[in-house]
Coordinates of C-alpha atoms (C1' of nucleotides) in Angstrom, one line a residue:
Chain A
M1 CA 19.1 144.5 -32.6
A2 CA 22.7 144.2 -33.7
P3 CA 24.0 145.8 -36.8
F4 CA 24.2 142.5 -38.7
D5 CA 20.8 141.2 -37.8
P6 CA 18.7 140.9 -40.9
L7 CA 15.5 143.1 -41.1
P8 CA 12.4 140.9 -41.2
P9 CA 10.1 140.7 -44.2
E10 CA 7.5 142.8 -42.3
F11 CA 9.9 145.7 -42.6
Y12 CA 9.1 146.0 -46.3
R13 CA 5.4 145.5 -46.1
R14 CA 4.4 149.1 -46.1
P15 CA 4.4 151.9 -48.7
A16 CA 7.7 152.4 -50.6
E17 CA 7.9 156.0 -49.6
A18 CA 8.1 154.8 -45.9
V19 CA 10.5 152.1 -46.6
A20 CA 12.9 154.2 -48.6
P21 CA 14.0 156.6 -45.8
A22 CA 14.0 153.7 -43.3
L23 CA 16.6 151.9 -45.5
I24 CA 19.1 154.7 -45.2
G25 CA 22.0 153.7 -43.0
R26 CA 21.2 150.0 -43.2
Y27 CA 23.8 147.4 -44.0
L28 CA 23.5 145.6 -47.4
V29 CA 25.4 142.4 -46.9
R30 CA 26.5 140.2 -49.8
R31 CA 28.0 136.8 -49.2
I32 CA 30.1 135.2 -51.8
G33 CA 32.1 132.0 -51.2
G34 CA 32.2 132.5 -47.5
R35 CA 33.4 136.1 -47.8
R36 CA 31.3 139.1 -46.9
R37 CA 31.0 142.5 -48.7
V38 CA 29.1 145.2 -46.8
L39 CA 27.8 148.5 -48.0
K40 CA 26.0 151.0 -45.8
I41 CA 23.0 152.3 -47.8
V42 CA 23.3 156.0 -48.2
E43 CA 20.8 156.7 -51.1
T44 CA 17.4 155.3 -52.1
E45 CA 14.5 156.1 -54.3
A46 CA 10.9 155.0 -53.9
Y47 CA 8.8 153.8 -56.9
L48 CA 5.2 153.7 -56.1
G49 CA 3.6 151.2 -58.5
A50 CA 0.9 151.4 -61.1
S51 CA 0.2 155.1 -60.4
D52 CA 3.8 156.1 -60.8
R53 CA 4.8 156.9 -64.4
A54 CA 8.5 156.4 -63.5
S55 CA 7.9 152.9 -62.2
H56 CA 8.2 149.7 -64.2
A57 CA 4.8 148.9 -62.7
W58 CA 3.2 151.9 -64.3
G59 CA -0.3 151.2 -65.5
D60 CA -0.1 147.8 -63.8
R61 CA 2.1 146.6 -66.6
R62 CA 3.2 143.0 -66.0
T63 CA 5.9 141.4 -68.0
A64 CA 8.3 138.6 -67.6
R65 CA 10.9 141.1 -66.4
T66 CA 8.7 142.7 -63.8
Q67 CA 7.4 139.5 -62.2
A68 CA 9.4 139.9 -59.0
L69 CA 8.3 143.5 -58.6
F70 CA 4.7 142.3 -58.0
R71 CA 5.6 139.8 -55.3
D72 CA 5.1 140.3 -51.6
G73 CA 7.5 142.8 -50.0
G74 CA 10.9 141.6 -48.9
V75 CA 12.4 140.2 -52.1
A76 CA 14.9 141.7 -54.5
Y77 CA 13.9 143.0 -57.9
V78 CA 16.9 143.1 -60.2
Y79 CA 16.9 144.1 -63.9
L80 CA 19.3 145.1 -66.6
I81 CA 19.3 148.6 -68.0
Y82 CA 21.0 150.0 -71.1
G83 CA 22.1 146.5 -71.9
L84 CA 24.9 146.6 -69.3
H85 CA 24.0 147.9 -65.9
H86 CA 22.1 146.0 -63.2
M87 CA 19.8 147.8 -60.8
L88 CA 18.8 146.5 -57.4
N89 CA 15.4 147.2 -55.8
A90 CA 13.8 146.0 -52.5
V91 CA 10.2 145.1 -53.3
T92 CA 7.8 146.8 -50.8
G93 CA 4.1 146.6 -49.8
G94 CA 2.0 143.5 -50.5
A95 CA 1.7 141.2 -53.4
D96 CA 0.5 142.8 -56.6
D97 CA 1.5 146.2 -55.3
G98 CA 4.3 146.8 -57.8
S99 CA 6.1 149.2 -55.4
A100 CA 9.8 149.1 -54.6
V101 CA 12.8 151.0 -53.4
L102 CA 15.8 151.4 -55.7
L103 CA 19.1 151.2 -53.8
R104 CA 21.2 153.9 -55.4
A105 CA 24.4 154.2 -53.4
G106 CA 26.4 152.7 -50.6
E107 CA 29.4 153.4 -48.4
P108 CA 31.9 150.5 -48.1
I109 CA 32.0 149.0 -44.7
A110 CA 33.7 145.7 -45.2
G111 CA 35.2 143.9 -48.2
G112 CA 36.2 147.2 -49.8
R113 CA 39.1 145.8 -51.6
R114 CA 37.0 143.1 -53.3
M115 CA 34.3 145.5 -54.1
A116 CA 36.8 147.9 -55.8
R117 CA 38.2 145.0 -57.7
A118 CA 34.8 143.9 -58.9
R119 CA 34.4 147.5 -60.2
G120 CA 37.6 147.3 -62.1
L121 CA 39.3 149.9 -60.0
V122 CA 43.0 150.0 -59.1
G123 CA 44.5 151.7 -56.1
A124 CA 42.6 153.6 -53.4
P125 CA 39.2 154.4 -54.8
A126 CA 37.8 158.0 -54.5
P127 CA 34.6 158.4 -52.4
G128 CA 31.7 157.2 -54.5
A129 CA 33.8 155.4 -57.0
V130 CA 33.0 151.9 -55.5
A131 CA 29.2 152.2 -55.1
G132 CA 28.1 155.8 -55.7
G133 CA 25.4 154.9 -58.2
P134 CA 22.9 152.1 -58.7
G135 CA 24.9 150.4 -61.5
K136 CA 28.1 150.7 -59.5
L137 CA 26.5 149.3 -56.4
C138 CA 25.4 146.2 -58.2
A139 CA 28.8 145.8 -59.8
A140 CA 30.6 146.2 -56.4
L141 CA 28.5 143.5 -54.9
S142 CA 28.5 141.2 -58.0
I143 CA 24.7 141.4 -58.2
G144 CA 23.1 139.9 -61.4
L145 CA 19.8 138.6 -62.6
D146 CA 20.4 135.4 -60.6
L147 CA 19.4 137.4 -57.5
N148 CA 16.1 138.6 -59.0
G149 CA 13.4 137.4 -56.6
A150 CA 15.8 136.4 -53.8
T151 CA 14.6 137.1 -50.3
L152 CA 16.4 139.8 -48.4
H153 CA 16.2 138.4 -44.9
R154 CA 18.4 135.4 -45.5
G155 CA 20.6 134.0 -48.2
P156 CA 23.5 135.5 -50.2
L157 CA 22.0 139.0 -50.1
T158 CA 20.5 140.5 -47.0
V159 CA 19.6 143.9 -45.6
C160 CA 20.6 144.3 -41.9
E161 CA 19.9 146.6 -39.1
G162 CA 23.0 148.7 -39.6
E163 CA 23.0 152.3 -38.4
P164 CA 19.5 153.6 -39.1
A165 CA 19.5 157.3 -39.8
S166 CA 17.5 159.9 -38.0
P167 CA 15.0 161.9 -40.1
A168 CA 17.1 165.0 -39.6
A169 CA 20.1 163.3 -41.3
I170 CA 18.1 162.4 -44.4
E171 CA 17.9 164.8 -47.4
I172 CA 14.8 164.5 -49.6
G173 CA 14.7 165.5 -53.3
A174 CA 13.4 164.5 -56.7
R175 CA 14.4 161.2 -58.3
V176 CA 17.2 160.9 -60.7
G177 CA 16.9 160.0 -64.4
V178 CA 13.2 160.0 -64.7
D179 CA 12.6 163.3 -66.6
Y180 CA 10.2 161.5 -69.0
A181 CA 7.8 160.7 -66.2
G182 CA 5.9 164.1 -66.2
A183 CA 4.8 165.3 -62.8
A184 CA 6.0 162.1 -61.2
A185 CA 9.6 163.2 -62.0
R186 CA 9.3 165.9 -59.4
W187 CA 7.8 163.9 -56.6
P188 CA 10.0 164.0 -53.5
L189 CA 10.9 160.3 -53.4
R190 CA 14.7 160.4 -53.3
F191 CA 16.4 160.0 -50.0
A192 CA 20.0 160.4 -49.2
L193 CA 22.2 160.6 -46.1
R194 CA 23.1 164.3 -45.7
D195 CA 26.7 165.3 -46.6
N196 CA 27.7 161.7 -47.3
A197 CA 30.5 161.6 -49.9
H198 CA 29.3 158.3 -51.4
V199 CA 26.0 159.6 -52.6
S200 CA 25.7 159.4 -56.4
R201 CA 25.2 163.1 -57.0
P202 CA 24.4 166.3 -55.0
A203 CA 20.8 166.6 -53.8
V204 CA 18.5 168.8 -55.8
V205 CA 16.8 171.1 -53.4
T206 CA 13.1 171.2 -54.1
Chain B
dC1 C1' 8.3 143.1 -87.2
dG2 C1' 11.0 147.4 -86.7
dG3 C1' 12.5 151.2 -84.0
dA4 C1' 13.0 153.9 -80.0
dA5 C1' 14.2 154.5 -75.4
dG6 C1' 15.8 153.3 -71.0
dA7 C1' 15.6 154.1 -62.7
dT8 C1' 23.7 154.4 -66.1
dC9 C1' 28.6 154.9 -66.5
dC10 C1' 32.8 156.2 -68.6
dA11 C1' 35.9 158.4 -71.7
dC12 C1' 36.8 162.2 -74.2
dT13 C1' 36.5 167.2 -75.6
Chain C
dG1 C1' 29.1 168.8 -71.6
dT2 C1' 28.5 165.1 -75.1
dG3 C1' 28.2 160.6 -77.0
dG4 C1' 28.9 155.6 -77.1
dA5 C1' 28.3 151.0 -75.2
dT6 C1' 24.8 147.2 -75.5
dC7 C1' 20.3 144.6 -75.1
dT8 C1' 15.6 144.0 -73.3
dT9 C1' 11.2 145.8 -73.4
dC10 C1' 7.4 148.0 -75.3
dC11 C1' 4.5 150.1 -78.7
dG12 C1' 2.9 151.1 -83.2
dA13 C1' 2.3 149.5 -88.0

DNA sequence: CGGAAGATCCACT
DNA sequence: GTGGATCTTCCGA
């Protein structure tokens, strides 16, 4: 496979905790008006579904917002948080699973200038400033609710082969920002490319 | 029907 | 390190 070949839907149809590390190093490709913005995925988090208190699918809760989350793996689940930031997930597993992988950070590969501009930055951005965080990542790629439910193997937003990371290059830790989730807050479901400057924050060693 | 909290980010102290 | 922005969702009354 070449770096810009999209990953097939089957890639996502397995447990989120398997898909999350497999997404590290992949290229997230956003097409807007014939132009391309590309981020290499450097940080992900798995959300397991109904049994995971940190997940929107906790307790098999289904709402208008979480509809896409319960679809068959391979589509995007986008939602708004704090009234101003969008979050991008790749839905995993099968239909009604409610599992997904949050894309938390990316390293600019192409279209960096446009991404920085979409983030409201001027001048040369510091590492992590463009897409070092889930809200920043969505802003850099101009991802909004219009992409909720979109397929990830074709169309304006795709995940491509990229440069898959070896297990040794991936650091594992606890998820960020889910302290309310009890024991689930400490589950080792955060995956990051080791020593990468674009990761949203230093890994917490468990 | 009201209130609280959220898978965040930024500016300010 | 702390707090404000800003709005959808959820739960309890």
